Amino acid sequence: MVFDPGVGSGLAAGAAAGVAIGASMSAFAKTAAAGGFAVNETGGQALLTAIRNMKDRIDEIRADTMVGTFQPKLGLTHGAEVMANVDLAVAQDDQGFMPMLLKFRESLESAEQGINDAMRNYVAMDQSGAARYLST
């Protein structure tokens, strides 16, 4: 039996999930930019804090793992050497954990922009509503 890290339903599911997350965040940001929803300052700041915390944690994980810059030391046996090569190949694969995590981090940029737009929408809606009551 030959192990091929590039084949399997788990890999396909992971890649599909990464694409879906990116598409969802992009749609979220576009909807907010188009005025599709609004978020008040308190709620928006809480969401922005959560997004920034996620981005910071991803940056910490990236720094801690230094993926792609070293080959793991698993031992001196032939099996350990083979697995170290497989681990390095998987780490550098564009559908591996770290590339997917970095794609998720990129999608957080869209989410952050969406929240900022939604907060502006809230202010505009609030001012518009107030103007209606003040003009009557």
Short mmCIF file of N, CA, C and O in Angstrom, two decimals, residues 16-111:
data_model
loop_
_atom_site.label_atom_id
_atom_site.label_comp_id
_atom_site.label_asym_id
_atom_site.label_seq_id
_atom_site.Cartn_x
_atom_site.Cartn_y
_atom_site.Cartn_z
N ALA A 16 -12.69 22.29 -0.08
CA ALA A 16 -14.04 22.84 -0.32
C ALA A 16 -14.44 23.79 0.80
O ALA A 16 -15.04 24.84 0.56
N ALA A 17 -14.11 23.42 2.03
CA ALA A 17 -14.44 24.28 3.18
C ALA A 17 -13.69 25.60 3.08
O ALA A 17 -14.26 26.66 3.35
N GLY A 18 -12.43 25.55 2.69
CA GLY A 18 -11.65 26.78 2.54
C GLY A 18 -12.24 27.70 1.50
O GLY A 18 -12.34 28.91 1.70
N VAL A 19 -12.65 27.14 0.38
CA VAL A 19 -13.27 27.93 -0.69
C VAL A 19 -14.60 28.51 -0.21
O VAL A 19 -14.90 29.68 -0.44
N ALA A 20 -15.38 27.69 0.49
CA ALA A 20 -16.69 28.15 0.97
C ALA A 20 -16.55 29.28 1.98
O ALA A 20 -17.33 30.24 1.95
N ILE A 21 -15.58 29.18 2.88
CA ILE A 21 -15.37 30.23 3.87
C ILE A 21 -15.00 31.54 3.18
O ILE A 21 -15.54 32.60 3.48
N GLY A 22 -14.08 31.47 2.24
CA GLY A 22 -13.68 32.67 1.51
C GLY A 22 -14.85 33.29 0.77
O GLY A 22 -15.04 34.52 0.78
N ALA A 23 -15.66 32.46 0.11
CA ALA A 23 -16.81 32.97 -0.63
C ALA A 23 -17.84 33.58 0.31
O ALA A 23 -18.43 34.62 0.01
N SER A 24 -18.05 32.96 1.46
CA SER A 24 -19.01 33.49 2.43
C SER A 24 -18.57 34.84 2.96
O SER A 24 -19.38 35.76 3.08
N MET A 25 -17.30 34.97 3.29
CA MET A 25 -16.80 36.25 3.81
C MET A 25 -16.87 37.33 2.75
O MET A 25 -17.18 38.48 3.04
N SER A 26 -16.60 36.96 1.51
CA SER A 26 -16.67 37.93 0.42
C SER A 26 -18.11 38.40 0.22
O SER A 26 -18.37 39.60 0.07
N ALA A 27 -19.06 37.46 0.26
CA ALA A 27 -20.48 37.82 0.12
C ALA A 27 -20.93 38.68 1.30
O ALA A 27 -21.69 39.64 1.12
N PHE A 28 -20.45 38.36 2.49
CA PHE A 28 -20.76 39.12 3.69
C PHE A 28 -20.32 40.57 3.52
O PHE A 28 -21.07 41.51 3.76
N ALA A 29 -19.07 40.76 3.07
CA ALA A 29 -18.52 42.10 2.89
C ALA A 29 -19.29 42.86 1.80
O ALA A 29 -19.58 44.06 1.96
N LYS A 30 -19.63 42.19 0.71
CA LYS A 30 -20.36 42.85 -0.38
C LYS A 30 -21.77 43.26 0.08
O LYS A 30 -22.24 44.34 -0.27
N THR A 31 -22.41 42.40 0.85
CA THR A 31 -23.75 42.72 1.36
C THR A 31 -23.70 43.93 2.27
O THR A 31 -24.54 44.83 2.18
N ALA A 32 -22.69 43.98 3.14
CA ALA A 32 -22.55 45.13 4.04
C ALA A 32 -22.26 46.40 3.25
O ALA A 32 -22.84 47.45 3.52
N ALA A 33 -21.37 46.30 2.26
CA ALA A 33 -21.02 47.47 1.46
C ALA A 33 -22.24 48.00 0.69
O ALA A 33 -22.36 49.21 0.47
N ALA A 34 -23.15 47.11 0.35
CA ALA A 34 -24.35 47.51 -0.39
C ALA A 34 -25.47 47.98 0.54
O ALA A 34 -26.55 48.32 0.08
N GLY A 35 -25.20 48.00 1.85
CA GLY A 35 -26.21 48.47 2.81
C GLY A 35 -27.20 47.39 3.21
O GLY A 35 -28.27 47.69 3.72
N GLY A 36 -26.82 46.13 3.01
CA GLY A 36 -27.71 45.02 3.29
C GLY A 36 -28.00 44.79 4.76
O GLY A 36 -29.01 44.17 5.11
N PHE A 37 -27.16 45.27 5.63
CA PHE A 37 -27.40 45.16 7.07
C PHE A 37 -26.59 46.21 7.80
O PHE A 37 -25.72 46.85 7.23
N ALA A 38 -26.93 46.40 9.05
CA ALA A 38 -26.27 47.41 9.86
C ALA A 38 -25.93 46.83 11.22
O ALA A 38 -26.60 45.92 11.71
N VAL A 39 -24.88 47.35 11.82
CA VAL A 39 -24.44 46.92 13.15
C VAL A 39 -24.12 48.17 13.96
O VAL A 39 -23.44 49.08 13.45
N ASN A 40 -24.61 48.23 15.19
CA ASN A 40 -24.30 49.40 16.01
C ASN A 40 -22.85 49.37 16.48
O ASN A 40 -22.16 48.36 16.34
N GLU A 41 -22.39 50.47 17.02
CA GLU A 41 -20.98 50.62 17.43
C GLU A 41 -20.55 49.55 18.43
O GLU A 41 -19.49 48.95 18.29
N THR A 42 -21.39 49.31 19.43
CA THR A 42 -21.03 48.33 20.47
C THR A 42 -20.89 46.94 19.88
O THR A 42 -19.89 46.25 20.12
N GLY A 43 -21.87 46.52 19.10
CA GLY A 43 -21.81 45.20 18.48
C GLY A 43 -20.69 45.10 17.47
O GLY A 43 -19.98 44.09 17.41
N GLY A 44 -20.50 46.15 16.69
CA GLY A 44 -19.44 46.16 15.70
C GLY A 44 -18.06 46.07 16.32
O GLY A 44 -17.21 45.32 15.85
N GLN A 45 -17.85 46.82 17.40
CA GLN A 45 -16.54 46.76 18.06
C GLN A 45 -16.27 45.38 18.66
O GLN A 45 -15.14 44.89 18.62
N ALA A 46 -17.31 44.75 19.19
CA ALA A 46 -17.15 43.39 19.74
C ALA A 46 -16.76 42.42 18.62
O ALA A 46 -15.86 41.58 18.80
N LEU A 47 -17.41 42.54 17.47
CA LEU A 47 -17.07 41.68 16.33
C LEU A 47 -15.67 41.97 15.82
O LEU A 47 -14.91 41.04 15.50
N LEU A 48 -15.31 43.24 15.73
CA LEU A 48 -13.97 43.59 15.27
C LEU A 48 -12.90 43.07 16.22
O LEU A 48 -11.84 42.60 15.78
N THR A 49 -13.17 43.12 17.50
CA THR A 49 -12.23 42.58 18.49
C THR A 49 -12.05 41.08 18.28
O THR A 49 -10.93 40.57 18.29
N ALA A 50 -13.16 40.37 18.07
CA ALA A 50 -13.08 38.93 17.84
C ALA A 50 -12.29 38.62 16.56
O ALA A 50 -11.44 37.71 16.55
N ILE A 51 -12.53 39.38 15.51
CA ILE A 51 -11.81 39.17 14.25
C ILE A 51 -10.33 39.44 14.45
O ILE A 51 -9.47 38.66 14.01
N ARG A 52 -9.99 40.53 15.12
CA ARG A 52 -8.58 40.85 15.36
C ARG A 52 -7.91 39.79 16.23
O ARG A 52 -6.75 39.42 15.99
N ASN A 53 -8.62 39.27 17.21
CA ASN A 53 -8.08 38.20 18.05
C ASN A 53 -7.79 36.95 17.22
O ASN A 53 -6.77 36.29 17.41
N MET A 54 -8.72 36.61 16.30
CA MET A 54 -8.49 35.45 15.43
C MET A 54 -7.26 35.68 14.55
O MET A 54 -6.44 34.77 14.39
N LYS A 55 -7.15 36.87 13.98
CA LYS A 55 -6.00 37.16 13.13
C LYS A 55 -4.70 37.09 13.92
O LYS A 55 -3.71 36.52 13.44
N ASP A 56 -4.71 37.62 15.13
CA ASP A 56 -3.51 37.56 15.98
C ASP A 56 -3.14 36.12 16.30
O ASP A 56 -1.96 35.75 16.27
N ARG A 57 -4.13 35.30 16.60
CA ARG A 57 -3.85 33.90 16.96
C ARG A 57 -3.31 33.15 15.75
O ARG A 57 -2.39 32.34 15.88
N ILE A 58 -3.85 33.42 14.58
CA ILE A 58 -3.33 32.78 13.37
C ILE A 58 -1.88 33.20 13.15
O ILE A 58 -1.02 32.37 12.81
N ASP A 59 -1.57 34.46 13.38
CA ASP A 59 -0.19 34.94 13.25
C ASP A 59 0.72 34.23 14.25
O ASP A 59 1.86 33.89 13.92
N GLU A 60 0.24 34.01 15.47
CA GLU A 60 1.03 33.29 16.47
C GLU A 60 1.27 31.85 16.04
O GLU A 60 2.40 31.34 16.17
N ILE A 61 0.24 31.19 15.53
CA ILE A 61 0.38 29.81 15.07
C ILE A 61 1.40 29.75 13.94
O ILE A 61 2.27 28.87 13.92
N ARG A 62 1.29 30.69 13.04
CA ARG A 62 2.22 30.73 11.90
C ARG A 62 3.66 30.90 12.38
O ARG A 62 4.57 30.24 11.91
N ALA A 63 3.87 31.80 13.33
CA ALA A 63 5.22 32.02 13.86
C ALA A 63 5.72 30.81 14.64
O ALA A 63 6.90 30.46 14.54
N ASP A 64 4.82 30.18 15.39
CA ASP A 64 5.21 29.03 16.21
C ASP A 64 5.60 27.82 15.36
O ASP A 64 6.52 27.09 15.70
N THR A 65 4.91 27.62 14.28
CA THR A 65 5.15 26.40 13.49
C THR A 65 6.24 26.57 12.45
O THR A 65 6.86 25.59 12.06
N MET A 66 6.45 27.79 11.97
CA MET A 66 7.44 28.04 10.92
C MET A 66 7.33 27.00 9.81
O MET A 66 8.31 26.43 9.35
N VAL A 67 6.10 26.73 9.39
CA VAL A 67 5.85 25.70 8.39
C VAL A 67 6.62 25.98 7.11
O VAL A 67 6.66 27.10 6.63
N GLY A 68 7.21 24.94 6.60
CA GLY A 68 7.92 25.04 5.34
C GLY A 68 9.36 25.46 5.47
O GLY A 68 10.09 25.45 4.50
N THR A 69 9.78 25.83 6.67
CA THR A 69 11.16 26.28 6.83
C THR A 69 12.05 25.20 7.45
O THR A 69 13.24 25.38 7.53
N PHE A 70 11.44 24.12 7.90
CA PHE A 70 12.25 23.07 8.48
C PHE A 70 11.58 21.73 8.24
O PHE A 70 10.39 21.65 8.00
N GLN A 71 12.38 20.69 8.31
CA GLN A 71 11.86 19.34 8.20
C GLN A 71 11.81 18.77 9.61
O GLN A 71 12.78 18.85 10.35
N PRO A 72 10.65 18.25 10.02
CA PRO A 72 10.54 17.77 11.39
C PRO A 72 11.53 16.64 11.68
O PRO A 72 11.81 15.81 10.83
N LYS A 73 12.07 16.64 12.88
CA LYS A 73 12.99 15.60 13.33
C LYS A 73 12.18 14.50 14.01
O LYS A 73 11.75 14.65 15.14
N LEU A 74 11.96 13.43 13.29
CA LEU A 74 11.14 12.34 13.82
C LEU A 74 11.98 11.13 14.21
O LEU A 74 11.44 10.15 14.71
N GLY A 75 13.22 11.19 13.99
CA GLY A 75 14.09 10.07 14.35
C GLY A 75 15.02 9.73 13.20
O GLY A 75 15.04 10.39 12.16
N LEU A 76 15.80 8.67 13.40
CA LEU A 76 16.81 8.30 12.42
C LEU A 76 16.43 7.08 11.60
O LEU A 76 17.17 6.69 10.69
N THR A 77 15.32 6.45 11.90
CA THR A 77 14.92 5.27 11.15
C THR A 77 14.45 5.65 9.75
O THR A 77 14.12 6.82 9.48
N HIS A 78 14.41 4.67 8.89
CA HIS A 78 13.94 4.91 7.52
C HIS A 78 12.50 5.41 7.54
O HIS A 78 12.16 6.37 6.82
N GLY A 79 11.66 4.82 8.36
CA GLY A 79 10.26 5.24 8.47
C GLY A 79 10.13 6.68 8.92
O GLY A 79 9.31 7.44 8.40
N ALA A 80 10.95 7.07 9.89
CA ALA A 80 10.92 8.45 10.38
C ALA A 80 11.34 9.42 9.29
O ALA A 80 10.74 10.50 9.14
N GLU A 81 12.36 9.05 8.51
CA GLU A 81 12.80 9.92 7.41
C GLU A 81 11.72 10.05 6.34
O GLU A 81 11.48 11.15 5.83
N VAL A 82 11.06 8.94 6.03
CA VAL A 82 9.98 8.99 5.04
C VAL A 82 8.86 9.88 5.53
O VAL A 82 8.35 10.74 4.79
N MET A 83 8.45 9.72 6.79
CA MET A 83 7.36 10.53 7.34
C MET A 83 7.75 12.00 7.43
O MET A 83 6.91 12.88 7.22
N ALA A 84 9.00 12.29 7.74
CA ALA A 84 9.45 13.69 7.79
C ALA A 84 9.30 14.33 6.41
O ALA A 84 8.87 15.49 6.30
N ASN A 85 9.64 13.58 5.36
CA ASN A 85 9.47 14.11 4.00
C ASN A 85 8.00 14.31 3.66
O ASN A 85 7.62 15.30 3.04
N VAL A 86 7.15 13.36 4.07
CA VAL A 86 5.71 13.47 3.83
C VAL A 86 5.16 14.67 4.59
O VAL A 86 4.39 15.47 4.05
N ASP A 87 5.56 14.81 5.86
CA ASP A 87 5.08 15.94 6.67
C ASP A 87 5.46 17.27 6.02
O ASP A 87 4.65 18.19 5.98
N LEU A 88 6.67 17.38 5.53
CA LEU A 88 7.12 18.61 4.89
C LEU A 88 6.33 18.86 3.60
O LEU A 88 5.90 19.99 3.34
N ALA A 89 6.10 17.81 2.82
CA ALA A 89 5.33 17.96 1.59
C ALA A 89 3.90 18.40 1.88
O ALA A 89 3.36 19.28 1.20
N VAL A 90 3.29 17.82 2.89
CA VAL A 90 1.92 18.18 3.25
C VAL A 90 1.88 19.62 3.77
O VAL A 90 0.96 20.38 3.46
N ALA A 91 2.87 20.01 4.55
CA ALA A 91 2.91 21.37 5.09
C ALA A 91 3.02 22.40 3.97
O ALA A 91 2.48 23.50 4.08
N GLN A 92 3.69 22.05 2.89
CA GLN A 92 3.88 22.98 1.79
C GLN A 92 2.79 22.88 0.73
O GLN A 92 2.72 23.70 -0.16
N ASP A 93 1.96 21.87 0.84
CA ASP A 93 0.86 21.65 -0.10
C ASP A 93 -0.11 22.82 -0.02
O ASP A 93 -0.42 23.31 1.05
N ASP A 94 -0.63 23.28 -1.15
CA ASP A 94 -1.53 24.43 -1.14
C ASP A 94 -2.89 24.12 -0.54
O ASP A 94 -3.70 25.02 -0.34
N GLN A 95 -3.16 22.85 -0.23
CA GLN A 95 -4.41 22.49 0.41
C GLN A 95 -4.19 21.97 1.82
O GLN A 95 -5.10 21.42 2.44
N GLY A 96 -2.99 22.17 2.36
CA GLY A 96 -2.68 21.74 3.71
C GLY A 96 -3.26 22.68 4.76
O GLY A 96 -3.90 23.68 4.45
N PHE A 97 -3.01 22.34 6.01
CA PHE A 97 -3.57 23.09 7.12
C PHE A 97 -3.16 24.55 7.10
O PHE A 97 -4.00 25.45 7.18
N MET A 98 -1.87 24.83 7.00
CA MET A 98 -1.42 26.21 7.08
C MET A 98 -1.90 27.05 5.89
O MET A 98 -2.38 28.17 6.11
N PRO A 99 -1.82 26.57 4.67
CA PRO A 99 -2.37 27.39 3.58
C PRO A 99 -3.86 27.67 3.77
O PRO A 99 -4.32 28.78 3.49
N MET A 100 -4.61 26.69 4.24
CA MET A 100 -6.04 26.91 4.49
C MET A 100 -6.23 27.92 5.61
O MET A 100 -7.11 28.77 5.55
N LEU A 101 -5.41 27.82 6.65
CA LEU A 101 -5.50 28.76 7.76
C LEU A 101 -5.17 30.18 7.29
O LEU A 101 -5.84 31.14 7.68
N LEU A 102 -4.20 30.30 6.41
CA LEU A 102 -3.84 31.62 5.89
C LEU A 102 -4.92 32.16 4.96
O LEU A 102 -5.18 33.38 4.95
N LYS A 103 -5.59 31.29 4.22
CA LYS A 103 -6.72 31.73 3.41
C LYS A 103 -7.86 32.21 4.31
O LYS A 103 -8.53 33.19 4.01
N PHE A 104 -8.05 31.51 5.42
CA PHE A 104 -9.07 31.93 6.39
C PHE A 104 -8.71 33.32 6.93
O PHE A 104 -9.56 34.19 7.06
N ARG A 105 -7.43 33.52 7.23
CA ARG A 105 -7.00 34.83 7.74
C ARG A 105 -7.29 35.93 6.72
O ARG A 105 -7.74 37.01 7.07
N GLU A 106 -7.03 35.63 5.44
CA GLU A 106 -7.35 36.61 4.39
C GLU A 106 -8.84 36.92 4.37
O GLU A 106 -9.25 38.07 4.18
N SER A 107 -9.67 35.89 4.59
CA SER A 107 -11.11 36.12 4.58
C SER A 107 -11.54 36.98 5.76
O SER A 107 -12.55 37.68 5.69
N LEU A 108 -10.77 36.95 6.84
CA LEU A 108 -11.08 37.80 7.99
C LEU A 108 -10.92 39.27 7.64
O LEU A 108 -11.59 40.13 8.22
N GLU A 109 -10.05 39.58 6.68
CA GLU A 109 -9.91 40.96 6.20
C GLU A 109 -11.23 41.42 5.59
O GLU A 109 -11.67 42.55 5.83
N SER A 110 -11.86 40.54 4.80
CA SER A 110 -13.17 40.87 4.21
C SER A 110 -14.22 41.05 5.29
O SER A 110 -15.05 41.96 5.22
N ALA A 111 -14.17 40.18 6.28
CA ALA A 111 -15.14 40.29 7.38
C ALA A 111 -14.97 41.59 8.13
O ALA A 111 -15.95 42.27 8.48
#
